[in-house]
Coordinates of N, CA and C in Angstrom, one line a residue:
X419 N 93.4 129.7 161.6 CA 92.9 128.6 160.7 C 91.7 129.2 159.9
X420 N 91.2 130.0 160.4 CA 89.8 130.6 159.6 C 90.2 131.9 158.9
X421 N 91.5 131.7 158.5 CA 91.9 132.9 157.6 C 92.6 132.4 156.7
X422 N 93.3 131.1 156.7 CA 93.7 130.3 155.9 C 92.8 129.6 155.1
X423 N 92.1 129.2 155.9 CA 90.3 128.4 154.8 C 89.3 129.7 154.3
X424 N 89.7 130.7 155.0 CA 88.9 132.2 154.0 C 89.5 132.2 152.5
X425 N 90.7 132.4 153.1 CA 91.6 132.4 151.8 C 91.6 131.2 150.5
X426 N 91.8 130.1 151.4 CA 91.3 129.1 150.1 C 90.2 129.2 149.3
X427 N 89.0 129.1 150.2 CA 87.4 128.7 149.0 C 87.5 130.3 148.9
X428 N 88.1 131.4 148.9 CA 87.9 132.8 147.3 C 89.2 132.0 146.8
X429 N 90.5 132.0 146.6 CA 91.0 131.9 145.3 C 90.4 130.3 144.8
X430 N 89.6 129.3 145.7 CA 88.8 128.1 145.1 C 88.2 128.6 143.6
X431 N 87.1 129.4 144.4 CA 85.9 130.2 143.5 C 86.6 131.0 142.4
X432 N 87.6 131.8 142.8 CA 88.1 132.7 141.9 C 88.7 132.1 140.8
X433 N 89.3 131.0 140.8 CA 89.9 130.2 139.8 C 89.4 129.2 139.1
X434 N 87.9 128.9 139.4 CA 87.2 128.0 138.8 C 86.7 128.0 137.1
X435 N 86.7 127.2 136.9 CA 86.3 127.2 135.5 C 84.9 126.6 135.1
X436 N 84.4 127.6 134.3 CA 83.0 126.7 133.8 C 83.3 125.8 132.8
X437 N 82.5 124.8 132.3 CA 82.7 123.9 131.6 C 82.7 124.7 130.0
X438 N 82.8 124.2 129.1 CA 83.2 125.1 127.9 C 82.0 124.8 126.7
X439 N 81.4 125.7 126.1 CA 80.3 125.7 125.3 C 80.4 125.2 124.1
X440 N 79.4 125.4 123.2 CA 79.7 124.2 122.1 C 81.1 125.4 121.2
X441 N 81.8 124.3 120.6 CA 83.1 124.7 119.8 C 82.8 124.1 118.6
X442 N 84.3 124.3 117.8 CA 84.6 123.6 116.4 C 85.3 123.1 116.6
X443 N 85.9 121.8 116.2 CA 87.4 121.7 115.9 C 87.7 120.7 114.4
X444 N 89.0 121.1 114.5 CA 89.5 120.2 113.5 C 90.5 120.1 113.2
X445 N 91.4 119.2 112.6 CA 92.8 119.2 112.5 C 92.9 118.2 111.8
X446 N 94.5 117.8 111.5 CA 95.0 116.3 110.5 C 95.5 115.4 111.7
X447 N 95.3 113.9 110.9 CA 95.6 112.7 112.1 C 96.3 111.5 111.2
X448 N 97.0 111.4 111.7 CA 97.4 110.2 111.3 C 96.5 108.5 111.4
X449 N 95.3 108.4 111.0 CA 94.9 108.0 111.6 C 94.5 106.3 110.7
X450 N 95.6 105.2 111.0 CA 95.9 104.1 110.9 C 94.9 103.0 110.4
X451 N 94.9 102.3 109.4 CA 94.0 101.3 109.6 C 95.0 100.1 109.5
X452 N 95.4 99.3 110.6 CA 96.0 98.1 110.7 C 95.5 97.1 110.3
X453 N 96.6 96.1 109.9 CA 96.0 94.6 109.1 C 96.9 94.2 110.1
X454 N 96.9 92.8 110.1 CA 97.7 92.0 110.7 C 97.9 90.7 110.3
X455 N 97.8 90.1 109.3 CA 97.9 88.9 108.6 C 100.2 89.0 107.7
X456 N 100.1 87.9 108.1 CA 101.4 87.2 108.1 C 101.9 87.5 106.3
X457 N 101.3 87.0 105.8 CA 101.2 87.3 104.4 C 100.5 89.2 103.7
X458 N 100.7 89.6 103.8 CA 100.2 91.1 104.0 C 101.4 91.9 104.4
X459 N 101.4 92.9 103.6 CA 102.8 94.0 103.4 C 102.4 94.5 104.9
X460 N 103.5 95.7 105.0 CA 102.9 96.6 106.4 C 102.3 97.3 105.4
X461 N 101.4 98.5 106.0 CA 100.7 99.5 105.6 C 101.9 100.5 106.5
X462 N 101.3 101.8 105.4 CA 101.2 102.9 106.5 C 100.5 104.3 106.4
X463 N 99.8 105.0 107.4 CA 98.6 105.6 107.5 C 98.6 106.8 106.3
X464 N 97.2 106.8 105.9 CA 97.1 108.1 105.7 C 96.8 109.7 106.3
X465 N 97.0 110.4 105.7 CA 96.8 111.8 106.9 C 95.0 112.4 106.2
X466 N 94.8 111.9 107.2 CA 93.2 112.5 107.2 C 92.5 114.0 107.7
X467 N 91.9 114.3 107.6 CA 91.4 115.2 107.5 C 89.9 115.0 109.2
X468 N 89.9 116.1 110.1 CA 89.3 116.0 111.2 C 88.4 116.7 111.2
X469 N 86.8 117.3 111.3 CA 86.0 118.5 111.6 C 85.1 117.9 112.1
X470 N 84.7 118.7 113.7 CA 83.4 118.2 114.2 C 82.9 119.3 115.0
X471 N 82.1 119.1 116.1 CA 81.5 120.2 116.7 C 81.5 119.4 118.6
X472 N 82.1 120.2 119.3 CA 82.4 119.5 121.2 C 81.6 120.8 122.1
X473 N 80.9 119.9 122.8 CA 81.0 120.7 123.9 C 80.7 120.2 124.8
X474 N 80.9 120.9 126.3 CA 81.4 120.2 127.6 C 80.2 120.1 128.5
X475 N 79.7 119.1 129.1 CA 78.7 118.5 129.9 C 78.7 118.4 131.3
X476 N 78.0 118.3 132.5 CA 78.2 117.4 133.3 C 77.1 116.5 133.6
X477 N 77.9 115.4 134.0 CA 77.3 113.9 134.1 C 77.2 113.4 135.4
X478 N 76.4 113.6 136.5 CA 76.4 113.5 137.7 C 77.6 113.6 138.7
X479 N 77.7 115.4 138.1 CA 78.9 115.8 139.1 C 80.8 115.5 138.6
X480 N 80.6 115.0 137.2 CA 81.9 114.8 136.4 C 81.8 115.6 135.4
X481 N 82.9 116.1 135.0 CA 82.9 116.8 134.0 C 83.1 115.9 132.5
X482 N 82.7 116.4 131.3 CA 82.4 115.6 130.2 C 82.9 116.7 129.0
X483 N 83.3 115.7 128.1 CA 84.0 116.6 126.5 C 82.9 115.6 125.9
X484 N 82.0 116.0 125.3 CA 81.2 114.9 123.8 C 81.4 116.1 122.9
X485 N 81.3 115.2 121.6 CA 81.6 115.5 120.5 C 81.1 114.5 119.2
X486 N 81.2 115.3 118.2 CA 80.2 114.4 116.9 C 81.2 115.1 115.6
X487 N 81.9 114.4 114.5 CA 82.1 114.9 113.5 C 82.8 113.9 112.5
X488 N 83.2 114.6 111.7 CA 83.7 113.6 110.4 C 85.3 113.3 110.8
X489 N 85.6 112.5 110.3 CA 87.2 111.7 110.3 C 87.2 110.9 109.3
X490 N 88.6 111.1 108.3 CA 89.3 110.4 107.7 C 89.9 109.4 108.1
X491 N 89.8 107.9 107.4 CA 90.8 106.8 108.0 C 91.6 105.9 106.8
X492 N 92.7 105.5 106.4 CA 92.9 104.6 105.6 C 94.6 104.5 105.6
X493 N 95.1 103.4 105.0 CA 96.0 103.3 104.6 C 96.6 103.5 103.1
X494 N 97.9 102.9 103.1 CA 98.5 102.7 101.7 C 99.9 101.6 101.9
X495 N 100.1 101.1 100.7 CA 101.1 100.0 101.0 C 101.7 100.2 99.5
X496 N 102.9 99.5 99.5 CA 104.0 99.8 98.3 C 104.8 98.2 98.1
X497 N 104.2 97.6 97.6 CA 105.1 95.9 97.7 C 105.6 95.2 96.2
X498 N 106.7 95.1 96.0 CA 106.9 94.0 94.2 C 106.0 94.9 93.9
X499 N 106.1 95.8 93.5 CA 105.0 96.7 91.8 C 103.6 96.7 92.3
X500 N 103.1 96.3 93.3 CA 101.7 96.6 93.3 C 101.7 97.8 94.8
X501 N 100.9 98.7 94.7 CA 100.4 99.9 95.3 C 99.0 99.8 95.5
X502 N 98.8 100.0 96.2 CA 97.0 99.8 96.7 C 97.3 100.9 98.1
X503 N 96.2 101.6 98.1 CA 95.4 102.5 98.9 C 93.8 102.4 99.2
X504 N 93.7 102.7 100.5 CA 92.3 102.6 101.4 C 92.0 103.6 101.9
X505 N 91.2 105.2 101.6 CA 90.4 105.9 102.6 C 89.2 105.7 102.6
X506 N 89.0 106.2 103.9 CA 87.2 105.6 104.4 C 87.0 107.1 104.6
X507 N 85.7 107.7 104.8 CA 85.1 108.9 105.8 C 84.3 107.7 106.9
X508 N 84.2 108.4 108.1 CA 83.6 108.2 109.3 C 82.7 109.4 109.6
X509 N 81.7 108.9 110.3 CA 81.2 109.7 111.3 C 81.6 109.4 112.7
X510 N 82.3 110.4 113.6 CA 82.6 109.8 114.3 C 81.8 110.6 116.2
X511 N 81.4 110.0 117.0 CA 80.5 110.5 118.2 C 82.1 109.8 119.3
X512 N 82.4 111.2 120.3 CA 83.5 110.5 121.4 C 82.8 111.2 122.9
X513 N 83.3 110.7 123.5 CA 83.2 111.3 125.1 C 84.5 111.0 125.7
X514 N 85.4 112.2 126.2 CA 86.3 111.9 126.5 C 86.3 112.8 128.5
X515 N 87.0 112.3 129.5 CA 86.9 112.8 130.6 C 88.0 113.5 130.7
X516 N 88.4 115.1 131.3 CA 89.8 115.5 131.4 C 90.1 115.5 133.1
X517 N 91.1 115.1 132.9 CA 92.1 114.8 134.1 C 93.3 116.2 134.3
X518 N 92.9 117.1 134.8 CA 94.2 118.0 134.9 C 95.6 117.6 136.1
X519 N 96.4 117.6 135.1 CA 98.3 117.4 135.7 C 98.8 118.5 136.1
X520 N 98.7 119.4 137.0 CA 99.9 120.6 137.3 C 98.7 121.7 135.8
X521 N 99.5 122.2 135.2 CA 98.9 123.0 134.7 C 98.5 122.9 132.9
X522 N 98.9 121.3 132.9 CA 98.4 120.8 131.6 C 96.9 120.1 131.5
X523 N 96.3 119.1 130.9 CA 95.3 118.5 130.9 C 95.3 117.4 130.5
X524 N 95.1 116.2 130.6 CA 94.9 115.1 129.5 C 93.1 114.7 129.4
X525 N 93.4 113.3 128.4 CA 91.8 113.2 128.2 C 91.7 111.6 127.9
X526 N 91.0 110.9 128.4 CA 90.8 110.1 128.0 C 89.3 109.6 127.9
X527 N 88.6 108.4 126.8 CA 87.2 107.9 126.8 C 87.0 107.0 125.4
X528 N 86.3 106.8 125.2 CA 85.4 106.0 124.6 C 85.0 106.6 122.8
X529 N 85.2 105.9 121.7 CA 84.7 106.7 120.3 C 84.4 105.8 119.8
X530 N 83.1 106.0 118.4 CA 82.3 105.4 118.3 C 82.5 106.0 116.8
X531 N 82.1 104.8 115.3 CA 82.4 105.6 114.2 C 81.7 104.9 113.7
X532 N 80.9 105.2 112.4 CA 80.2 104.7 111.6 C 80.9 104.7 110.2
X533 N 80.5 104.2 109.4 CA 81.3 103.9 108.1 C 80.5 104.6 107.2
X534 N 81.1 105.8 106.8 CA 80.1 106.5 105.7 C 80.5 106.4 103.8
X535 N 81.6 106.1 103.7 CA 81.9 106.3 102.4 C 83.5 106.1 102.3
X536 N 83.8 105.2 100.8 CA 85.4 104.9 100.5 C 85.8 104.6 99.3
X537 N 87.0 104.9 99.3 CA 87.7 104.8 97.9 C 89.0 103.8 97.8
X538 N 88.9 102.8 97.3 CA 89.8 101.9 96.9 C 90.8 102.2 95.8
X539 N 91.8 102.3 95.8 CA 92.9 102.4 94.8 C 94.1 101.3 95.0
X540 N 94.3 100.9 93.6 CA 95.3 99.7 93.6 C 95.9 99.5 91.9
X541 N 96.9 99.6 91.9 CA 97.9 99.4 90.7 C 98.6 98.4 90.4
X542 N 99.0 97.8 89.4 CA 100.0 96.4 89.5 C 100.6 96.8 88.2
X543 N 101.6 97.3 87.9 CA 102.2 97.6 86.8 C 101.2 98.2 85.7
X544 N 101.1 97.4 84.5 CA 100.6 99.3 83.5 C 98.9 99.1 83.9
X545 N 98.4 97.7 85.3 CA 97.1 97.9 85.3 C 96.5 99.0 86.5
X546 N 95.3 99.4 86.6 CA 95.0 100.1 87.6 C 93.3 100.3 87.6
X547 N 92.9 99.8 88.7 CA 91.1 99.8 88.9 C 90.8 100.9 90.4
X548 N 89.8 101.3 90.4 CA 89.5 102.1 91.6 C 88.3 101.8 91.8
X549 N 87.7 101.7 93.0 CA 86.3 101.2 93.2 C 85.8 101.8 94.8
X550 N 84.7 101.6 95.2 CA 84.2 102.5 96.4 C 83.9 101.0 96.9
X551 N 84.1 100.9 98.2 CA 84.2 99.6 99.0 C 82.8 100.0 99.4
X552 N 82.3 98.9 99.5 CA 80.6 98.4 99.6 C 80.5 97.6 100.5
X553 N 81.3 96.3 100.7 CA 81.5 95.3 101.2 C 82.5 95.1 102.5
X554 N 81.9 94.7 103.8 CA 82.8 94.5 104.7 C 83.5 96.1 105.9
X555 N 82.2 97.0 105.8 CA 82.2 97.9 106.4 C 81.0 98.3 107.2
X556 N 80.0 97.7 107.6 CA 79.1 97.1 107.9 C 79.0 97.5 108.9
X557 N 79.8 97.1 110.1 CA 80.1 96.9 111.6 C 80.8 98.4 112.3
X558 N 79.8 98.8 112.7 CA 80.3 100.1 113.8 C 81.9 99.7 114.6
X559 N 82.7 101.0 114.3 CA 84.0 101.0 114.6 C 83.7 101.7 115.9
X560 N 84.9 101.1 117.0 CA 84.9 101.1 118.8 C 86.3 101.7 118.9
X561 N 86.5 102.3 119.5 CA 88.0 102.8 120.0 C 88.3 103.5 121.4
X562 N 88.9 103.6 121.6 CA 89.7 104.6 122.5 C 90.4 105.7 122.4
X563 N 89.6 106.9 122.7 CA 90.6 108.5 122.4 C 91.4 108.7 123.7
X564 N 92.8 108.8 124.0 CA 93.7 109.8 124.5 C 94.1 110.7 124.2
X565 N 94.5 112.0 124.8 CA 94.9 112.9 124.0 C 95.1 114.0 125.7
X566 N 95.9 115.1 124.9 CA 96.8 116.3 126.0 C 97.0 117.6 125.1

């Protein structure tokens, strides 16, 4: 028995991992802005643009992913002749917790986005206006990150 538990806590220790320093990341997201009103076309997403800066914590004995960066969000819609488009920039702050599966990882937590800047586009035949939305962005955006 005391050669079988020798053996465990070295390859325990041997295969442990430290938590991971600050990084970059970035990538494209599909990342949706839904409407839901009965009169209202569907939308569908634009591909936004991801860059922020993560690094890994612990938080009384858990391990932790926080992170801070910019994200793209908006739609576009195509209905009878009129076209209208919505991107926003965000700032966005997440904490997500990883759960390792066999030899993959998932993640799950909590994101937090502020409204920093947008552009409205909308067409109705030969008219067309563009304008930076001012109004009605106000309110800090709440979500939920998963991800693998």
């Amino acid at each position: 028995m005391k050669i079988i538990l020798t053996v465990l806590v070295v390859f325990s220790l041997a295969f442990a991992q430290d938590l991971p320093g600050w990084g970059f990341y970035g990538g494209i997201g599909m990342n949706n802005a839904k409407i839901s009103l009965s009169s209202f076309p569907s939308t569908k997403p634009l591909t936004g643009i991801l860059v922020g800066v993560s690094k890994g914590v612990m938080l009384g004995g858990m391990p932790l992913f926080v992170g801070a960066g910019l994200g793209q969000r908006g739609y576009k819609f195509d209905q009878d002749g009129v076209k209208a488009e919505l991107s926003m920039n965000f700032f966005d702050v997440w904490m997500v917790i990883p759960y390792p599966i066999g030899p993959a990882m998932v993640w799950a937590g909590p994101g937090f986005g502020l409204f920093l800047n947008g552009k409205r586009k909308m067409e109705m035949g030969p008219f067309s206006e563009e304008e930076d939305p001012d109004e009605g962005f106000d309110e800090p955006e709440f979500g939920i990150i998963l991800g693998g």
